[in-house]
Amino acid sequence: MHTPDLFADERPDAGLREPLGAQAVVLRAYALPMLPGLWHTLQQLTAASPFRIMQTAGGRHMSAALSSCGSLGWVSDTFGYRYAARDPHTGQPWPAMPQELLQLGRQAAAEAGFAAFTPDTCLINRYLPGARMGLHQDRHERDFRQPIVSVSLGLPAVFQFGGLTRDAAVQRVPLFHGDVVVWGGVDRMRFHGVLPVKPGQHPLLGAQRINLTLRQAG
Ligand SMILES: O=C(O)CCC(=O)C(=O)O
Ligand SMILES: [Mn+2]
């Protein structure tokens, strides 16, 4: 299968909407107007609840480092995956969801046709070069009628967007700084993942990709 060449390709025009499914869309550069303020906010959040490498239920180490904000945070350890009100690393509640992230989540969801989305958690993934995320479904949230809003920052990456079964065909979508992907409704349970991030330097974030996943979990 063709893998997009992230550094040779021109990034798609800001404002472009690229459908990935009946209820899934890439909103190109949608979050760009919020930068660099959003980057500053993320640095404050991850100073309070630092990035950490979590273990999977199978005892493997994830390659992306994670943090969260909001009333719930996503945690993984050898007991499995779940949402928790406290950061197990600090013993404290997760940092509150900043208003700008709440607004970004709401507006992007509305733009993709999902009104009344109120995210209560934002997972913050940090991918250093080589880090990846295997194909998976987001299925630890209570209400699958609520969409997923996923914001890409920093180095580009290839997002894999599959079907409702693990072995279904996968679209490979290059994602760039500021792009937002929203999927819900009939596309809510589609498998997705991220191919290993290639080395590079981003002018604002340096040698990393940050992904924000806004969800209504509780
Ligand atoms: O990094 C990404 O683009 C996707 C992250 C993701 O799917 C997740 O954290 O569940
Ligand atoms: Mn996911």
Coordinates of N, CA and C and ligand atoms in Angstrom, one line a residue:
M1 N 0.9 -1.2 0.0 CA 0.0 0.0 0.0 C 0.9 1.3 0.0
H2 N 0.4 2.3 -0.6 CA 1.2 3.5 -0.7 C 1.2 4.2 0.6
T3 N 2.4 4.6 1.1 CA 2.5 5.4 2.3 C 2.9 6.8 1.9
P4 N 2.1 7.8 2.3 CA 2.4 9.1 1.9 C 3.8 9.6 2.4
D5 N 4.5 10.3 1.5 CA 5.8 10.9 1.9 C 5.5 12.2 2.6
L6 N 5.7 12.2 3.9 CA 5.3 13.3 4.7 C 6.1 14.6 4.4
F7 N 7.3 14.4 4.0 CA 8.2 15.6 3.9 C 8.2 16.1 2.5
A8 N 7.9 15.2 1.5 CA 7.9 15.7 0.1 C 6.6 16.3 -0.2
D9 N 5.5 15.8 0.3 CA 4.2 16.3 0.0 C 4.0 17.7 0.6
E10 N 3.3 18.6 -0.2 CA 2.9 19.8 0.3 C 1.7 19.6 1.3
R11 N 1.6 20.3 2.3 CA 0.5 20.1 3.2 C -0.8 20.6 2.5
P12 N -1.9 19.9 2.8 CA -3.2 20.4 2.1 C -3.5 21.8 2.6
D13 N -4.3 22.5 1.8 CA -4.7 23.8 2.2 C -5.5 23.9 3.5
A14 N -5.3 25.0 4.2 CA -6.1 25.2 5.4 C -7.5 25.4 5.0
G15 N -8.4 24.8 5.9 CA -9.8 25.0 5.6 C -10.4 23.8 4.8
L16 N -9.5 23.0 4.2 CA -10.0 21.9 3.5 C -10.7 20.9 4.4
R17 N -11.8 20.3 3.9 CA -12.5 19.2 4.6 C -12.3 17.9 3.8
E18 N -11.7 16.9 4.4 CA -11.5 15.7 3.7 C -12.3 14.6 4.4
P19 N -13.4 14.1 3.8 CA -14.1 13.0 4.4 C -13.3 11.7 4.4
L20 N -13.4 11.0 5.6 CA -12.8 9.7 5.7 C -13.9 8.6 5.8
G21 N -15.1 9.1 5.9 CA -16.2 8.2 6.1 C -17.5 9.0 6.1
A22 N -18.7 8.4 6.2 CA -19.9 9.1 6.2 C -20.0 10.1 7.4
Q23 N -19.3 9.8 8.5 CA -19.4 10.7 9.7 C -18.0 10.8 10.3
A24 N -17.0 10.9 9.4 CA -15.6 11.1 9.8 C -15.0 12.1 8.8
V25 N -14.2 13.0 9.3 CA -13.7 14.1 8.4 C -12.3 14.6 9.0
V26 N -11.4 15.0 8.1 CA -10.2 15.7 8.5 C -10.5 17.2 8.2
L27 N -10.3 18.0 9.2 CA -10.5 19.5 9.1 C -9.0 20.0 9.1
R28 N -8.6 20.3 7.8 CA -7.2 20.7 7.7 C -6.9 22.1 8.4
A29 N -5.8 22.0 9.2 CA -5.3 23.2 9.8 C -6.3 23.9 10.8
Y30 N -7.3 23.2 11.2 CA -8.4 23.8 11.9 C -7.9 24.4 13.3
A31 N -6.9 23.8 13.9 CA -6.4 24.3 15.2 C -5.3 25.3 15.0
L32 N -4.9 25.6 13.8 CA -3.7 26.5 13.6 C -3.9 27.9 14.2
P33 N -5.1 28.5 14.1 CA -5.2 29.8 14.7 C -5.0 29.9 16.2
M34 N -5.0 28.7 16.9 CA -4.9 28.7 18.3 C -3.4 28.6 18.7
L35 N -2.5 28.4 17.8 CA -1.1 28.3 18.1 C -0.5 29.6 18.0
P36 N 0.6 30.0 18.8 CA 1.3 29.1 19.8 C 0.6 29.1 21.1
G37 N -0.5 29.8 21.4 CA -1.1 29.8 22.7 C -1.4 28.4 23.2
L38 N -1.9 27.5 22.3 CA -2.3 26.2 22.7 C -1.0 25.4 23.2
W39 N 0.1 25.6 22.5 CA 1.3 25.0 22.8 C 1.8 25.4 24.2
H40 N 1.6 26.7 24.6 CA 2.0 27.2 25.9 C 1.1 26.5 26.9
T41 N -0.2 26.4 26.7 CA -1.1 25.8 27.6 C -0.7 24.3 27.8
L42 N -0.4 23.6 26.8 CA 0.0 22.2 26.9 C 1.2 22.0 27.8
Q43 N 2.1 23.0 27.7 CA 3.3 22.9 28.5 C 3.0 23.0 30.0
Q44 N 2.0 23.9 30.3 CA 1.6 24.1 31.7 C 0.9 22.8 32.2
L45 N 0.1 22.2 31.3 CA -0.7 21.0 31.7 C 0.3 19.9 32.0
T46 N 1.3 19.7 31.1 CA 2.2 18.6 31.3 C 3.3 18.9 32.3
A47 N 3.4 20.1 32.8 CA 4.2 20.4 33.9 C 3.5 19.8 35.2
A48 N 2.2 20.0 35.2 CA 1.4 19.6 36.4 C 1.2 18.0 36.4
S49 N 0.9 17.5 35.3 CA 0.8 16.0 35.1 C 1.7 15.5 34.0
P50 N 2.9 15.2 34.4 CA 3.9 14.9 33.3 C 3.6 13.7 32.4
F51 N 4.2 13.8 31.3 CA 4.2 12.6 30.3 C 4.8 11.4 31.0
R52 N 4.2 10.3 30.8 CA 4.8 9.0 31.3 C 4.5 7.9 30.3
I53 N 5.3 6.9 30.3 CA 5.1 5.7 29.5 C 4.3 4.8 30.3
M54 N 3.1 4.4 29.7 CA 2.2 3.4 30.4 C 2.4 2.0 29.9
Q55 N 2.1 1.1 30.7 CA 2.1 -0.3 30.3 C 0.7 -0.7 29.8
T56 N 0.7 -1.6 28.8 CA -0.6 -2.2 28.4 C -1.0 -3.3 29.3
A57 N -2.3 -3.7 29.1 CA -2.8 -4.8 29.9 C -1.9 -6.1 29.7
G58 N -1.3 -6.2 28.5 CA -0.4 -7.3 28.2 C 1.0 -7.2 28.8
G59 N 1.3 -6.1 29.5 CA 2.6 -5.9 30.1 C 3.6 -5.2 29.2
R60 N 3.2 -4.8 28.0 CA 4.1 -4.2 27.1 C 4.2 -2.7 27.4
H61 N 5.2 -2.0 27.0 CA 5.3 -0.6 27.2 C 4.8 0.1 25.9
M62 N 3.9 1.1 26.1 CA 3.5 1.9 24.9 C 4.6 2.8 24.5
S63 N 4.7 3.1 23.2 CA 5.8 3.9 22.7 C 5.5 5.4 22.8
A64 N 4.2 5.8 22.8 CA 3.9 7.2 23.0 C 3.8 7.4 24.5
A65 N 4.2 8.6 25.0 CA 4.1 8.9 26.4 C 2.7 9.7 26.5
L66 N 2.1 9.5 27.7 CA 0.7 10.0 27.8 C 0.6 11.0 29.0
S67 N -0.3 11.9 28.9 CA -0.9 12.6 30.1 C -2.3 12.9 29.7
S68 N -3.0 13.6 30.7 CA -4.4 13.9 30.4 C -4.8 15.2 31.2
C69 N -5.9 15.8 30.8 CA -6.5 16.8 31.6 C -8.0 16.6 31.5
G70 N -8.7 17.3 32.4 CA -10.2 17.1 32.4 C -10.6 16.4 33.7
S71 N -11.9 16.2 33.9 CA -12.4 15.5 35.1 C -12.0 14.1 35.1
L72 N -11.7 13.5 34.0 CA -11.2 12.1 33.9 C -9.9 12.1 33.1
G73 N -9.1 11.1 33.3 CA -7.9 10.9 32.5 C -7.8 9.4 32.2
W74 N -7.2 9.1 31.0 CA -7.1 7.7 30.5 C -5.9 7.1 31.1
V75 N -6.1 6.0 31.8 CA -4.9 5.3 32.3 C -4.8 3.8 31.9
S76 N -3.6 3.3 31.8 CA -3.4 2.0 31.4 C -2.3 1.4 32.3
D77 N -2.6 0.2 32.7 CA -1.5 -0.6 33.5 C -1.8 -2.1 33.3
T78 N -1.2 -2.9 34.0 CA -1.3 -4.3 33.8 C -2.7 -4.8 34.2
F79 N -3.5 -3.9 34.9 CA -4.9 -4.3 35.2 C -5.8 -4.0 34.1
G80 N -5.3 -3.2 33.1 CA -6.2 -2.9 31.9 C -6.3 -1.4 31.7
Y81 N -7.2 -1.0 30.8 CA -7.4 0.3 30.4 C -8.7 0.9 31.1
R82 N -8.7 2.1 31.5 CA -9.8 2.7 32.1 C -9.7 4.2 32.2
Y83 N -10.8 4.9 32.6 CA -10.7 6.3 33.0 C -10.6 6.4 34.5
A84 N -9.8 7.4 35.0 CA -9.7 7.6 36.4 C -9.7 9.1 36.7
A85 N -10.3 9.5 37.9 CA -10.4 10.9 38.2 C -9.1 11.5 38.7
R86 N -8.2 10.6 39.1 CA -6.8 11.1 39.6 C -5.7 10.6 38.7
D87 N -4.7 11.4 38.7 CA -3.5 11.0 38.0 C -2.7 10.0 38.9
P88 N -2.5 8.8 38.5 CA -1.9 7.8 39.4 C -0.4 8.2 39.7
H89 N 0.2 9.0 38.8 CA 1.6 9.4 38.9 C 1.7 10.5 40.0
T90 N 0.8 11.4 40.1 CA 0.9 12.5 41.1 C 0.0 12.3 42.3
G91 N -1.0 11.4 42.2 CA -2.0 11.2 43.2 C -3.1 12.3 43.3
Q92 N -2.9 13.3 42.4 CA -3.8 14.5 42.4 C -4.8 14.3 41.3
P93 N -5.9 15.1 41.4 CA -6.8 15.2 40.2 C -6.1 15.6 39.0
W94 N -6.5 15.2 37.8 CA -5.9 15.7 36.6 C -6.1 17.2 36.5
P95 N -5.2 17.9 35.8 CA -5.4 19.4 35.6 C -6.8 19.6 34.9
A96 N -7.4 20.7 35.3 CA -8.7 21.0 34.7 C -8.6 21.2 33.2
M97 N -9.7 20.9 32.5 CA -9.7 21.1 31.0 C -9.7 22.6 30.8
P98 N -8.7 23.2 30.1 CA -8.7 24.6 29.8 C -9.8 25.0 28.8
Q99 N -10.4 26.1 29.0 CA -11.5 26.6 28.2 C -11.3 26.5 26.7
E100 N -10.0 26.9 26.4 CA -9.7 26.9 24.9 C -9.8 25.5 24.3
L101 N -9.4 24.4 25.1 CA -9.5 23.1 24.6 C -10.9 22.6 24.5
L102 N -11.7 23.0 25.5 CA -13.2 22.7 25.5 C -13.8 23.3 24.3
Q103 N -13.5 24.5 24.0 CA -14.1 25.2 22.9 C -13.6 24.6 21.6
L104 N -12.4 24.3 21.5 CA -11.8 23.6 20.3 C -12.6 22.3 20.0
G105 N -12.7 21.5 21.0 CA -13.4 20.3 20.9 C -14.9 20.4 20.5
R106 N -15.6 21.4 21.1 CA -17.0 21.6 20.8 C -17.1 22.1 19.3
Q107 N -16.3 23.1 19.0 CA -16.4 23.7 17.6 C -16.1 22.7 16.5
A108 N -15.0 22.0 16.7 CA -14.6 21.0 15.7 C -15.7 19.9 15.5
A109 N -16.3 19.5 16.7 CA -17.3 18.5 16.6 C -18.6 19.0 15.9
A110 N -18.9 20.3 16.2 CA -20.1 20.9 15.5 C -19.8 21.0 14.0
E111 N -18.6 21.4 13.7 CA -18.2 21.6 12.3 C -18.4 20.2 11.5
A112 N -18.2 19.1 12.3 CA -18.3 17.8 11.6 C -19.7 17.2 11.8
G113 N -20.6 18.0 12.3 CA -22.0 17.5 12.4 C -22.4 17.0 13.7
F114 N -21.6 17.1 14.8 CA -22.0 16.6 16.1 C -22.2 17.8 17.0
A115 N -23.4 18.1 17.2 CA -23.8 19.2 18.2 C -23.8 18.6 19.6
A116 N -23.7 19.5 20.6 CA -23.9 19.0 22.0 C -22.8 18.1 22.4
F117 N -21.6 18.2 21.9 CA -20.4 17.5 22.4 C -19.8 18.3 23.5
T118 N -19.6 17.7 24.7 CA -18.9 18.4 25.8 C -17.9 17.5 26.3
P119 N -16.6 17.6 25.8 CA -15.6 16.7 26.2 C -15.3 16.9 27.7
D120 N -15.1 15.8 28.4 CA -14.7 15.8 29.8 C -13.3 15.3 30.1
T121 N -12.6 14.9 29.0 CA -11.3 14.5 29.1 C -10.5 14.8 27.8
C122 N -9.2 15.1 28.0 CA -8.3 15.3 26.8 C -7.1 14.4 27.1
L123 N -6.9 13.4 26.3 CA -5.7 12.6 26.4 C -4.6 13.3 25.6
I124 N -3.4 13.4 26.1 CA -2.3 14.1 25.5 C -1.3 13.1 25.2
N125 N -1.1 12.8 23.9 CA -0.1 11.8 23.5 C 1.2 12.5 23.0
R126 N 2.3 12.0 23.4 CA 3.6 12.6 22.9 C 4.3 11.5 22.2
Y127 N 4.6 11.7 20.9 CA 5.3 10.7 20.0 C 6.7 11.3 19.7
L128 N 7.7 10.7 20.3 CA 9.1 11.1 19.8 C 9.3 10.3 18.5
P129 N 10.3 10.7 17.7 CA 10.5 9.9 16.5 C 10.6 8.4 16.8
G130 N 9.9 7.6 16.0 CA 9.9 6.1 16.2 C 8.7 5.7 16.9
A131 N 8.1 6.5 17.7 CA 6.9 6.1 18.4 C 5.7 6.0 17.5
R132 N 4.8 5.1 17.9 CA 3.7 4.7 17.0 C 2.5 4.4 17.9
M133 N 1.3 4.1 17.3 CA 0.2 3.6 18.0 C -0.5 2.5 17.1
G134 N -0.6 1.3 17.7 CA -1.2 0.2 16.9 C -2.7 0.4 16.7
L135 N -3.2 -0.3 15.7 CA -4.6 -0.2 15.4 C -5.4 -0.6 16.6
H136 N -6.4 0.2 16.9 CA -7.3 0.0 18.1 C -8.6 0.7 17.9
Q137 N -9.6 0.4 18.7 CA -10.8 1.2 18.8 C -10.8 2.0 20.1
D138 N -11.5 3.1 20.1 CA -11.7 3.9 21.3 C -13.0 3.4 21.9
R139 N -12.9 2.6 23.0 CA -14.1 1.9 23.4 C -14.3 1.9 24.9
H140 N -13.6 2.9 25.6 CA -13.8 2.9 27.1 C -14.7 4.0 27.5
E141 N -15.3 4.7 26.6 CA -16.2 5.8 26.9 C -17.6 5.3 27.1
R142 N -18.4 6.0 27.9 CA -19.7 5.5 28.2 C -20.7 5.6 27.1
D143 N -20.6 6.7 26.3 CA -21.7 6.9 25.3 C -21.1 7.0 23.9
F144 N -21.2 6.0 23.2 CA -20.6 5.9 21.8 C -21.3 6.8 20.8
R145 N -22.4 7.5 21.3 CA -23.0 8.5 20.4 C -22.2 9.8 20.3
Q146 N -21.3 9.9 21.2 CA -20.4 11.1 21.2 C -19.2 10.8 20.4
P147 N -18.8 11.8 19.6 CA -17.6 11.6 18.7 C -16.3 11.7 19.4
I148 N -15.3 11.4 18.6 CA -13.9 11.6 19.0 C -13.3 12.8 18.2
V149 N -12.6 13.7 18.9 CA -12.0 14.9 18.3 C -10.5 14.8 18.5
S150 N -9.7 14.7 17.4 CA -8.3 14.4 17.6 C -7.5 15.5 16.9
V151 N -6.6 16.1 17.6 CA -5.8 17.3 17.2 C -4.4 16.9 17.0
S152 N -3.8 17.2 15.9 CA -2.4 16.8 15.6 C -1.5 18.1 15.7
L153 N -0.4 18.0 16.4 CA 0.5 19.1 16.5 C 2.0 18.7 16.3
G154 N 2.8 19.5 15.8 CA 4.2 19.2 15.7 C 4.5 18.4 14.4
L155 N 5.4 17.4 14.6 CA 5.9 16.6 13.4 C 4.7 16.0 12.8
P156 N 4.7 15.8 11.4 CA 3.6 15.1 10.7 C 3.7 13.6 11.1
A157 N 2.6 12.9 10.8 CA 2.5 11.5 11.0 C 1.5 10.9 10.0
V158 N 1.5 9.6 9.8 CA 0.5 9.0 9.0 C -0.5 8.3 9.9
F159 N -1.7 8.8 9.8 CA -2.8 8.2 10.6 C -3.4 7.1 9.8
Q160 N -3.7 6.0 10.4 CA -4.4 4.9 9.8 C -5.8 4.9 10.2
F161 N -6.7 4.8 9.2 CA -8.1 4.8 9.5 C -8.7 3.6 8.9
G162 N -9.1 2.6 9.7 CA -9.6 1.4 9.2 C -11.1 1.2 9.2
G163 N -11.5 0.0 9.4 CA -13.0 -0.3 9.4 C -13.4 -0.7 10.8
L164 N -14.5 -1.4 10.8 CA -15.1 -1.8 12.0 C -14.6 -3.1 12.5
T165 N -13.8 -3.8 11.7 CA -13.0 -5.0 12.1 C -11.5 -4.7 11.9
R166 N -10.7 -5.4 12.7 CA -9.3 -5.2 12.7 C -8.7 -5.4 11.3
D167 N -9.3 -6.4 10.6 CA -8.7 -6.8 9.3 C -9.2 -6.0 8.1
A168 N -10.1 -5.0 8.3 CA -10.7 -4.3 7.2 C -9.6 -3.4 6.6
A169 N -9.8 -3.0 5.4 CA -8.8 -2.1 4.7 C -8.6 -0.8 5.4
V170 N -7.4 -0.3 5.3 CA -7.0 0.9 6.1 C -6.6 2.0 5.2
Q171 N -7.2 3.2 5.4 CA -6.8 4.4 4.7 C -5.5 5.0 5.4
R172 N -4.6 5.5 4.7 CA -3.4 6.1 5.3 C -3.5 7.6 5.0
V173 N -3.6 8.4 6.0 CA -3.9 9.8 5.9 C -2.8 10.6 6.6
P174 N -2.0 11.4 5.8 CA -1.0 12.2 6.4 C -1.6 13.3 7.3
L175 N -1.2 13.5 8.5 CA -1.7 14.5 9.4 C -0.6 15.5 9.7
F176 N -0.9 16.8 9.6 CA 0.1 17.9 9.9 C -0.3 18.7 11.0
H177 N 0.6 19.5 11.5 CA 0.4 20.5 12.6 C -0.9 21.3 12.4
G178 N -1.8 21.1 13.4 CA -3.0 21.9 13.4 C -4.2 21.2 12.8
D179 N -4.0 20.0 12.1 CA -5.1 19.2 11.5 C -5.9 18.6 12.7
V180 N -7.2 18.6 12.4 CA -8.2 18.0 13.4 C -9.0 16.9 12.7
V181 N -9.0 15.7 13.3 CA -9.9 14.6 12.7 C -11.0 14.4 13.7
V182 N -12.2 14.3 13.1 CA -13.4 14.0 13.9 C -14.1 12.8 13.4
W183 N -14.4 11.8 14.3 CA -15.1 10.7 13.8 C -16.2 10.3 14.9
G184 N -17.4 9.9 14.4 CA -18.5 9.6 15.3 C -19.5 8.8 14.5
G185 N -20.7 8.7 15.2 CA -21.9 8.1 14.5 C -21.5 6.7 14.0
V186 N -21.8 6.5 12.7 CA -21.5 5.1 12.1 C -20.0 4.8 12.0
D187 N -19.2 5.9 12.1 CA -17.7 5.7 12.1 C -17.0 5.6 13.4
R188 N -17.9 5.7 14.5 CA -17.3 5.9 15.8 C -16.4 4.8 16.3
M189 N -16.7 3.6 15.9 CA -15.9 2.4 16.3 C -14.9 1.9 15.3
R190 N -14.5 2.8 14.4 CA -13.5 2.3 13.4 C -12.1 2.2 14.0
F191 N -11.4 1.2 13.6 CA -10.1 1.0 14.1 C -9.2 2.1 13.5
H192 N -8.2 2.5 14.3 CA -7.3 3.6 13.8 C -6.0 3.4 14.6
G193 N -4.9 4.0 14.0 CA -3.6 4.0 14.6 C -2.7 5.0 14.0
V194 N -1.4 5.0 14.4 CA -0.5 5.9 13.9 C 0.8 5.2 13.5
L195 N 1.3 5.3 12.3 CA 2.6 4.7 11.9 C 3.7 5.4 12.6
P196 N 4.9 4.7 12.7 CA 6.0 5.3 13.5 C 6.3 6.7 12.9
V197 N 6.5 7.7 13.9 CA 6.8 9.1 13.5 C 8.2 9.2 13.0
K198 N 8.4 9.8 11.9 CA 9.7 9.9 11.3 C 10.5 11.1 12.0
P199 N 11.8 10.9 12.0 CA 12.6 12.0 12.6 C 12.4 13.3 11.9
G200 N 12.5 14.4 12.6 CA 12.4 15.7 12.0 C 12.4 16.8 13.0
Q201 N 12.3 18.0 12.6 CA 12.3 19.2 13.5 C 11.1 20.0 13.1
H202 N 10.2 20.2 14.1 CA 9.1 21.2 13.8 C 9.5 22.5 14.4
P203 N 9.2 23.6 13.7 CA 9.6 24.9 14.1 C 9.1 25.3 15.5
L204 N 7.9 24.9 15.9 CA 7.4 25.3 17.2 C 7.6 24.2 18.3
L205 N 7.4 22.9 17.9 CA 7.4 21.8 18.9 C 8.7 21.0 18.9
G206 N 9.6 21.3 17.9 CA 10.9 20.5 17.9 C 10.7 19.1 17.4
A207 N 11.4 18.1 18.0 CA 11.4 16.8 17.4 C 10.3 15.9 18.1
Q208 N 9.1 16.3 18.0 CA 8.0 15.5 18.5 C 6.7 15.8 17.8
R209 N 5.8 14.8 18.0 CA 4.4 15.0 17.6 C 3.6 14.9 18.8
I210 N 2.6 15.9 19.0 CA 1.7 15.8 20.1 C 0.3 15.6 19.5
N211 N -0.4 14.7 20.1 CA -1.8 14.5 19.7 C -2.7 14.7 20.9
L212 N -3.8 15.4 20.7 CA -4.8 15.7 21.7 C -6.1 14.9 21.3
T213 N -6.5 14.1 22.2 CA -7.8 13.4 21.9 C -8.9 13.8 22.9
L214 N -9.8 14.5 22.4 CA -10.9 15.0 23.2 C -12.1 14.1 23.2
R215 N -12.5 13.7 24.3 CA -13.6 12.7 24.4 C -14.6 13.0 25.5
Q216 N -15.8 12.6 25.3 CA -16.8 12.6 26.5 C -16.8 11.2 27.0
A217 N -16.1 11.0 28.1 CA -15.9 9.6 28.6 C -16.9 9.2 29.7
G218 N -17.3 10.2 30.6 CA -18.1 9.8 31.7 C -19.6 10.0 31.5
Ligands
LIG1 O1 -2.2 10.1 17.8 C1 -3.2 10.0 17.2 O2 -3.4 10.6 16.1 C2 -4.3 9.0 17.6 C3 -4.3 8.7 19.1 C4 -5.3 7.7 19.5 O3 -6.0 7.1 18.7 C5 -5.6 7.5 20.9 O4 -4.9 8.0 21.8 O5 -6.6 6.7 21.2
MN2 MN -7.7 6.0 19.5

